[in-house]
Short mmCIF file of C-alpha atoms in Angstrom, two decimals:
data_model
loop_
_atom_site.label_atom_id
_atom_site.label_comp_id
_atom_site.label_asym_id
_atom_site.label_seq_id
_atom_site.Cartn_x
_atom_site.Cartn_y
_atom_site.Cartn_z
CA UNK A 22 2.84 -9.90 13.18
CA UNK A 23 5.50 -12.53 13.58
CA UNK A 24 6.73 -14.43 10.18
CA UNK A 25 9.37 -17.12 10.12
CA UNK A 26 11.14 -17.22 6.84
CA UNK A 27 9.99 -20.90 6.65
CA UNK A 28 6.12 -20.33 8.11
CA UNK A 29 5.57 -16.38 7.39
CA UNK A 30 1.95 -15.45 5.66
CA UNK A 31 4.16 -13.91 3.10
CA UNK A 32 5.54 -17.37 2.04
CA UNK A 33 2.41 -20.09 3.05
CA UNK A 34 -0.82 -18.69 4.38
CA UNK A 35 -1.59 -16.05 7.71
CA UNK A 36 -0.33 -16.78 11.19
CA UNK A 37 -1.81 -15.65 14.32
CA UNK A 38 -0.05 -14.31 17.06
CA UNK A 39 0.98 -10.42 16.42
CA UNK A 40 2.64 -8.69 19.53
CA UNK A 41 0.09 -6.91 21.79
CA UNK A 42 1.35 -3.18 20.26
CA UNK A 43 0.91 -4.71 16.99
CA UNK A 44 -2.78 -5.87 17.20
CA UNK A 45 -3.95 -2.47 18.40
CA UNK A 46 -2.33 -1.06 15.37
CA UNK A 47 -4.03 -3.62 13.03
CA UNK A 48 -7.72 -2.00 12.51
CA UNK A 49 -8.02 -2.29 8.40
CA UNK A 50 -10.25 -5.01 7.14
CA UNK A 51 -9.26 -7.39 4.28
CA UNK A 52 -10.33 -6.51 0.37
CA UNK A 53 -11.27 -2.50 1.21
CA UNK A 54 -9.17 0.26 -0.07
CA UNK A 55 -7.20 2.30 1.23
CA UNK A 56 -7.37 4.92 -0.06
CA UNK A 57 -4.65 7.35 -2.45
CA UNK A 58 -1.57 9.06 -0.92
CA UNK A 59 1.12 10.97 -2.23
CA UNK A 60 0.26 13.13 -5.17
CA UNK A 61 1.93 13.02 -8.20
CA UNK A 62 5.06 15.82 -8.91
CA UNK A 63 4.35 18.00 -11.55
CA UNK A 64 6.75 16.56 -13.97
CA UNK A 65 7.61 12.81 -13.54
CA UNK A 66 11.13 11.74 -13.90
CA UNK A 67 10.26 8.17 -14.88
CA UNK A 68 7.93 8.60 -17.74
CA UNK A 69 5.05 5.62 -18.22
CA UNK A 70 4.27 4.77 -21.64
CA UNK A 71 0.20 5.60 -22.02
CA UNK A 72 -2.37 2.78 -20.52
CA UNK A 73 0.26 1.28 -18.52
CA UNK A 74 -1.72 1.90 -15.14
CA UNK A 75 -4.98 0.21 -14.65
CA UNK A 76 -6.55 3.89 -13.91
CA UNK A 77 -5.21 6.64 -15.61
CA UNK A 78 -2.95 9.25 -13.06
CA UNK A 79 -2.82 6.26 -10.53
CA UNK A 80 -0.81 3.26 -9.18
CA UNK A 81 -2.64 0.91 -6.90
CA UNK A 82 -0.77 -1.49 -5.17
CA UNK A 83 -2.54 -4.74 -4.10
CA UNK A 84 -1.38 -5.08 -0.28
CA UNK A 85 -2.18 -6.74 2.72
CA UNK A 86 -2.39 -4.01 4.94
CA UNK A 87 -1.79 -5.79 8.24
CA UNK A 88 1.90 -6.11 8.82
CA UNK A 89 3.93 -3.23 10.84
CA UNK A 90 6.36 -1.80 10.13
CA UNK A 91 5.41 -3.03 6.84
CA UNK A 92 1.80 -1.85 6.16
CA UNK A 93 -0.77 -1.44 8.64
CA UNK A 94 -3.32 1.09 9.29
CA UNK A 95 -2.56 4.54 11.49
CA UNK A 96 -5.20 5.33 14.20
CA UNK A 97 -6.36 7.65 11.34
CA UNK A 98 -7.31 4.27 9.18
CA UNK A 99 -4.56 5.33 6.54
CA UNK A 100 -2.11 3.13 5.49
CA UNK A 101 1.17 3.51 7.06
CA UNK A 102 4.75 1.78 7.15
CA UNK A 103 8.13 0.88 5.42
CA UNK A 104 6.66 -0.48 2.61
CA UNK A 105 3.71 2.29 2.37
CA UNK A 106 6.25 5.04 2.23
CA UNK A 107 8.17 3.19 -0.50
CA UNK A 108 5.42 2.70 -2.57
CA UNK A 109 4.27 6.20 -2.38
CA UNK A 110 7.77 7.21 -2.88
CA UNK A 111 7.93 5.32 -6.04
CA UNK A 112 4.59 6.10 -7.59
CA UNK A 113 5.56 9.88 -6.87
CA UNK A 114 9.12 9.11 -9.33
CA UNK A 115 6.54 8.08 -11.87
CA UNK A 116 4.41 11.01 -12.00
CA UNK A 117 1.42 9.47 -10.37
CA UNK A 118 -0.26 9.31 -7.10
CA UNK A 119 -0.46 5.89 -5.13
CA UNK A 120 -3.92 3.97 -4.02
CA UNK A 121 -3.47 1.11 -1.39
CA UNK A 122 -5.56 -2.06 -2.33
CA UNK A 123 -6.15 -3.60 1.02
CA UNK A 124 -6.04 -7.15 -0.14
CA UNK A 125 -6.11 -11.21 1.65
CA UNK A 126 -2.58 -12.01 1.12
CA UNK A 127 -3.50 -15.66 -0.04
CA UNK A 128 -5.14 -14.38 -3.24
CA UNK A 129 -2.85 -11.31 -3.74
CA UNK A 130 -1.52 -12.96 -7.08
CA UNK A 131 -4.76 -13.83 -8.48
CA UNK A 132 -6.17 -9.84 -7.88
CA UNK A 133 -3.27 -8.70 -9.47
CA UNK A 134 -2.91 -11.08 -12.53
CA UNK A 135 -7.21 -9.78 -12.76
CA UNK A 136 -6.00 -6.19 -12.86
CA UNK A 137 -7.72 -5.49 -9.26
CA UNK A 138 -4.26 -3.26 -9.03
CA UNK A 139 -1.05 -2.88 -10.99
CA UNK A 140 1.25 -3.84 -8.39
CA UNK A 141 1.76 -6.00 -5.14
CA UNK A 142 3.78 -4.45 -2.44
CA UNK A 143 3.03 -6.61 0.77
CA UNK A 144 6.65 -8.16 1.76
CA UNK A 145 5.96 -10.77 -1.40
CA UNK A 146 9.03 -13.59 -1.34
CA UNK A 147 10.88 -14.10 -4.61
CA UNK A 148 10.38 -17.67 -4.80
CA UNK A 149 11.27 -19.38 -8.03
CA UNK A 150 7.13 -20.79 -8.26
CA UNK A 151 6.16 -17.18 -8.21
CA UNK A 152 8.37 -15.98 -10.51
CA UNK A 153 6.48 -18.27 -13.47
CA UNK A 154 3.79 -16.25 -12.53
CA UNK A 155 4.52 -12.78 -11.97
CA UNK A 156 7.82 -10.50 -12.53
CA UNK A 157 9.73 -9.12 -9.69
CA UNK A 158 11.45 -5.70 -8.76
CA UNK A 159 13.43 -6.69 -5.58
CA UNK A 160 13.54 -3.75 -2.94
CA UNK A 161 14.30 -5.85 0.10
CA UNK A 162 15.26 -8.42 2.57
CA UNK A 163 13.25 -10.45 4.92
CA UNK A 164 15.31 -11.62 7.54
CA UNK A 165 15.53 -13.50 11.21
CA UNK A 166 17.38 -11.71 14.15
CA UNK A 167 17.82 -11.62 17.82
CA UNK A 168 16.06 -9.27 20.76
CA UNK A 169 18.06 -8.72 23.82
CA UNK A 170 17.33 -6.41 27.17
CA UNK A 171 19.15 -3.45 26.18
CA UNK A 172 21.21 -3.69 29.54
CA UNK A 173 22.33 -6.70 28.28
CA UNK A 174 23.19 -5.64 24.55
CA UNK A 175 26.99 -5.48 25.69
CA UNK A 176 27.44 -9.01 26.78
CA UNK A 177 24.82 -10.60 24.21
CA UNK A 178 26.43 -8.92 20.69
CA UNK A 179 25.37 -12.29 18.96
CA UNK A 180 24.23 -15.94 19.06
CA UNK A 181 27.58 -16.87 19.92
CA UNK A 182 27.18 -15.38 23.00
CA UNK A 183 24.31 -17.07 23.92
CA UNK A 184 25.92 -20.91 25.36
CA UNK A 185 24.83 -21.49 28.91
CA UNK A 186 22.02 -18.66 27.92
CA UNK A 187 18.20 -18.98 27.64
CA UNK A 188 16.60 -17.76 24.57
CA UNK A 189 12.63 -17.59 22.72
CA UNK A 190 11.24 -18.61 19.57
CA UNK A 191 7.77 -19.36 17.87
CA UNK A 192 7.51 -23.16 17.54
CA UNK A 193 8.56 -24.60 13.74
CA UNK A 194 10.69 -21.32 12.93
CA UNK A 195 13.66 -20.90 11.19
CA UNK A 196 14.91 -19.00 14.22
CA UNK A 197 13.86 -22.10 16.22
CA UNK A 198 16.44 -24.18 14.01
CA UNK A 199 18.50 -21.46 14.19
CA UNK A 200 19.17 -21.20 17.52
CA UNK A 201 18.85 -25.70 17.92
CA UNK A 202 22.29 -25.18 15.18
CA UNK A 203 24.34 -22.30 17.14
CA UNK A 204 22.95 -24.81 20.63
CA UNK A 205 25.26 -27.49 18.47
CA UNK A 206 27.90 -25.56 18.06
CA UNK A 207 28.33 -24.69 22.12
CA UNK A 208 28.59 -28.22 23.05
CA UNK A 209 31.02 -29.06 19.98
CA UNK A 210 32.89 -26.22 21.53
CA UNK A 211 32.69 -27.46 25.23
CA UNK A 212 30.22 -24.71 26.14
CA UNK A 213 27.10 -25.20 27.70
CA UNK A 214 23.85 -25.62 24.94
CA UNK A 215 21.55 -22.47 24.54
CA UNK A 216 18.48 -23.19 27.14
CA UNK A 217 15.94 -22.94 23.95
CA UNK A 218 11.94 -22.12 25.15
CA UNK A 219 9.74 -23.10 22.42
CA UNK A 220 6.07 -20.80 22.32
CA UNK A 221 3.04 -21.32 19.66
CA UNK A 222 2.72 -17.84 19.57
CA UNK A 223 5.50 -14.74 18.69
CA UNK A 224 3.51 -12.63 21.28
CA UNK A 225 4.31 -15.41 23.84
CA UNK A 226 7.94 -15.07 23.44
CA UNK A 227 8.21 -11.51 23.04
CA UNK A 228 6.83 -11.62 26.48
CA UNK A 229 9.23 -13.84 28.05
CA UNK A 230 11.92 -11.47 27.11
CA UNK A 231 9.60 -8.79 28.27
CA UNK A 232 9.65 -10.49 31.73
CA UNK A 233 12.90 -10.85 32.18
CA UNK A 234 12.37 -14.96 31.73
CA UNK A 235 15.17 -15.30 29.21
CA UNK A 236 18.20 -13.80 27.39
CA UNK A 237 17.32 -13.03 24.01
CA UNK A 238 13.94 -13.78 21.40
CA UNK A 239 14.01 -14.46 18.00
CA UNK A 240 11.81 -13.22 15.10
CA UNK A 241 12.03 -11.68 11.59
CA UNK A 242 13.69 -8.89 11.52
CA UNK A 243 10.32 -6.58 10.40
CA UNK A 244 8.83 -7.72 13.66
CA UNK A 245 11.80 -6.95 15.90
CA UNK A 246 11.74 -3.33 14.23
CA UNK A 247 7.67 -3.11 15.33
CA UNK A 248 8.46 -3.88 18.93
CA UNK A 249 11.98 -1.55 19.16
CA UNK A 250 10.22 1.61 17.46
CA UNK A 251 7.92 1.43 20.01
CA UNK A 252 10.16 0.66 22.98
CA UNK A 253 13.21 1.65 22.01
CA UNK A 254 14.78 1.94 25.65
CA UNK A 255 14.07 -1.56 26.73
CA UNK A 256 15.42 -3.77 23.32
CA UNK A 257 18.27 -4.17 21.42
CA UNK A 258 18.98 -6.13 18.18
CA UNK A 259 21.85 -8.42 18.74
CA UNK A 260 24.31 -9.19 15.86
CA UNK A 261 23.35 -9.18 12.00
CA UNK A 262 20.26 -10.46 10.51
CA UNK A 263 20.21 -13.80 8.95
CA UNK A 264 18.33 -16.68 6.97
CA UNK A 265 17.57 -13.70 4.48
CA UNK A 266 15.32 -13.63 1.57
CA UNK A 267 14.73 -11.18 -1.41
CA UNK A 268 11.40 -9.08 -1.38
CA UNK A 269 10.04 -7.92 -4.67
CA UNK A 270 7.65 -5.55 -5.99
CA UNK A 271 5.21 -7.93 -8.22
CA UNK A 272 3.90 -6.98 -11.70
CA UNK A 273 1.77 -9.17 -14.32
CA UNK A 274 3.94 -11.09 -16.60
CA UNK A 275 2.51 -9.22 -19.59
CA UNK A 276 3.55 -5.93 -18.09
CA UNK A 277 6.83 -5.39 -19.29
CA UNK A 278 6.80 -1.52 -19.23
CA UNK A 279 5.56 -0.83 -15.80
CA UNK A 280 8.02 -3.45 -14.66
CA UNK A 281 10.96 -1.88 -16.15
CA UNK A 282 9.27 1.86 -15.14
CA UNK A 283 9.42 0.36 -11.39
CA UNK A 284 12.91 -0.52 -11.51
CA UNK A 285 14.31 3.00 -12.60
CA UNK A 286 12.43 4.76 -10.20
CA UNK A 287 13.34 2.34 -7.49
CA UNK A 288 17.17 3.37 -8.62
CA UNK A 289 16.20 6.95 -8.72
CA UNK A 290 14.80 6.73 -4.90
CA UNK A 291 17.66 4.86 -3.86
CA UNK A 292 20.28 7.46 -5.59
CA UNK A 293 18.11 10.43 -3.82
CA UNK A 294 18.41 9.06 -0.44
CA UNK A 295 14.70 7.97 0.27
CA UNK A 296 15.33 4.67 0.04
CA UNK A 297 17.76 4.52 3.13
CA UNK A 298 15.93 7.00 5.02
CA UNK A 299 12.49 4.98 5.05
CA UNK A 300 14.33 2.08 6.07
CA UNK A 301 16.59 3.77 8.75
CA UNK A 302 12.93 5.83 9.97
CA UNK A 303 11.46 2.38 10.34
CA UNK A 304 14.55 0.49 11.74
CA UNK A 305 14.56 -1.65 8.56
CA UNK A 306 18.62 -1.47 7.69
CA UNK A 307 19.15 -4.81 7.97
CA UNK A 308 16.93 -5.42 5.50
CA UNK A 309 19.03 -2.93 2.84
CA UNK A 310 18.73 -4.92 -0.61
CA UNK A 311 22.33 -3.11 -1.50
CA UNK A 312 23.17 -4.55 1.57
#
């Protein structure tokens, strides 16, 4: 599903529109579990002082499970993706196994502050009105970037190279103003402005690019990953990511221990090497929070 850094579900409320891959993919229904994953090592390196955890021997994580690479459901209905595998990496640091929460993202907060789960992990903005109401563990960005034909990934490296060019967005996105600021920029410069084609839906100008119609599409980074993992020989990514925002892991405000507990074994999984593999498996390293 497409999200604009400005007009994402994870920052207002849902938005139609996911590619045509990612709507097969997105078969789990709102407020159902999703069941446990990962069991717990036999000794826990990150030790969790007792009644920390809603259930005893378990972290659940409240999640909207609808968002690949991110979380969605496998054709097995088990919950798969970036943020999955982190989650069930972390919960395995602290000695427990991890249960999915499938959960509407506009009252994630509210299940969470009722103990419906211990934790969100569902690509939650750190935004400085939800940080009076929950605490944060940051493990990510959220970011915008650029799709290009891979046989034209060495002429397009970045927006710069897009004057004189035609390019996609999803009408009202940051990549939208994006790209109407770089346009600027060519005609200050005596270039040619970028041919910008505005489309209500992400799907729409996925499918322009798809076609052939223009040069390059912009969307978050997280969706651009979704549509290159599963055609990696026709798209490229050009230039970095940008108009990035911190990701956090969310915790009650009361919750002081498991909060802390999350941040050692995120630095644990990022000293192993899990951290970088999940997000290199899932074409997320662009979105590296050391990064």
């Amino acid at each position: 599903m497409a999200r604009s850094l400005c007009f994402s579900r994870r920052s207002v409320s849902v938005l139609t529109g996911a590619t045509a891959a990612a709507a097969m993919a997105l078969t789990g229904c709102s407020g159902n579990s999703g069941g446990t994953d990962a069991a717990a090592p036999a000794k826990a390196p990150v030790k969790l002082p007792a009644g920390a955890l809603v259930k005893s021997g378990q972290i659940t994580y409240c999640s909207d499970i609808s968002a690949p690479p991110l979380t969605y459901y496998d054709v097995a209905q088990k919950p798969v993706g970036a943020e999955v595998e982190l989650g069930n990496a972390l919960a395995a640091e602290l000695g427990v196994k991890a249960n999915w929460a499938n959960t509407s993202f506009n009252g994630i907060i509210p299940a969470l502050q009722a103990k419906q789960c211990d934790a969100i992990i569902s690509q939650l903005y750190i935004k400085p009105e939800r940080e009076k109401a929950v605490d944060f563990v940051p493990y990510m960005y959220a970011s915008n970037t650029l799709v290009v034909a891979k046989k034209n990934a060495g002429t397009i490296k970045s927006a710069d190279d897009l004057c004189g060019k035609k390019a996609a967005g999803q009408t009202g996105t940051t990549v939208v103003q994006y790209l109407t600021d770089r346009s600027a920029k060519c005609t200050v410069a005596g270039k040619a402005k970028i041919d910008i084609r505005q489309f209500t839906k992400d799907s729409d100008a996925l499918q322009q690019l798809r076609l052939g119609l223009v040069d390059a599409y912009g969307t978050t980074l997280e969706t651009a990953a979704y549509v290159l993992k599963q055609q990696p020989d026709d798209f490229s990514l050009a230039g970095e990511p940008f108009n990035r925002i911190k990701v956090g892991a969310a915790t009650r405000k009361d919750d002081a221990s498991l909060h802390d507990a999350l941040a050692k074994a995120l630095a644990a999984v990022s000293k192993s090497g899990s951290y970088d593999s999940i997000l290199k498996k899932w074409n997320l390293t662009g979105d590296d929070i050391a990064g």
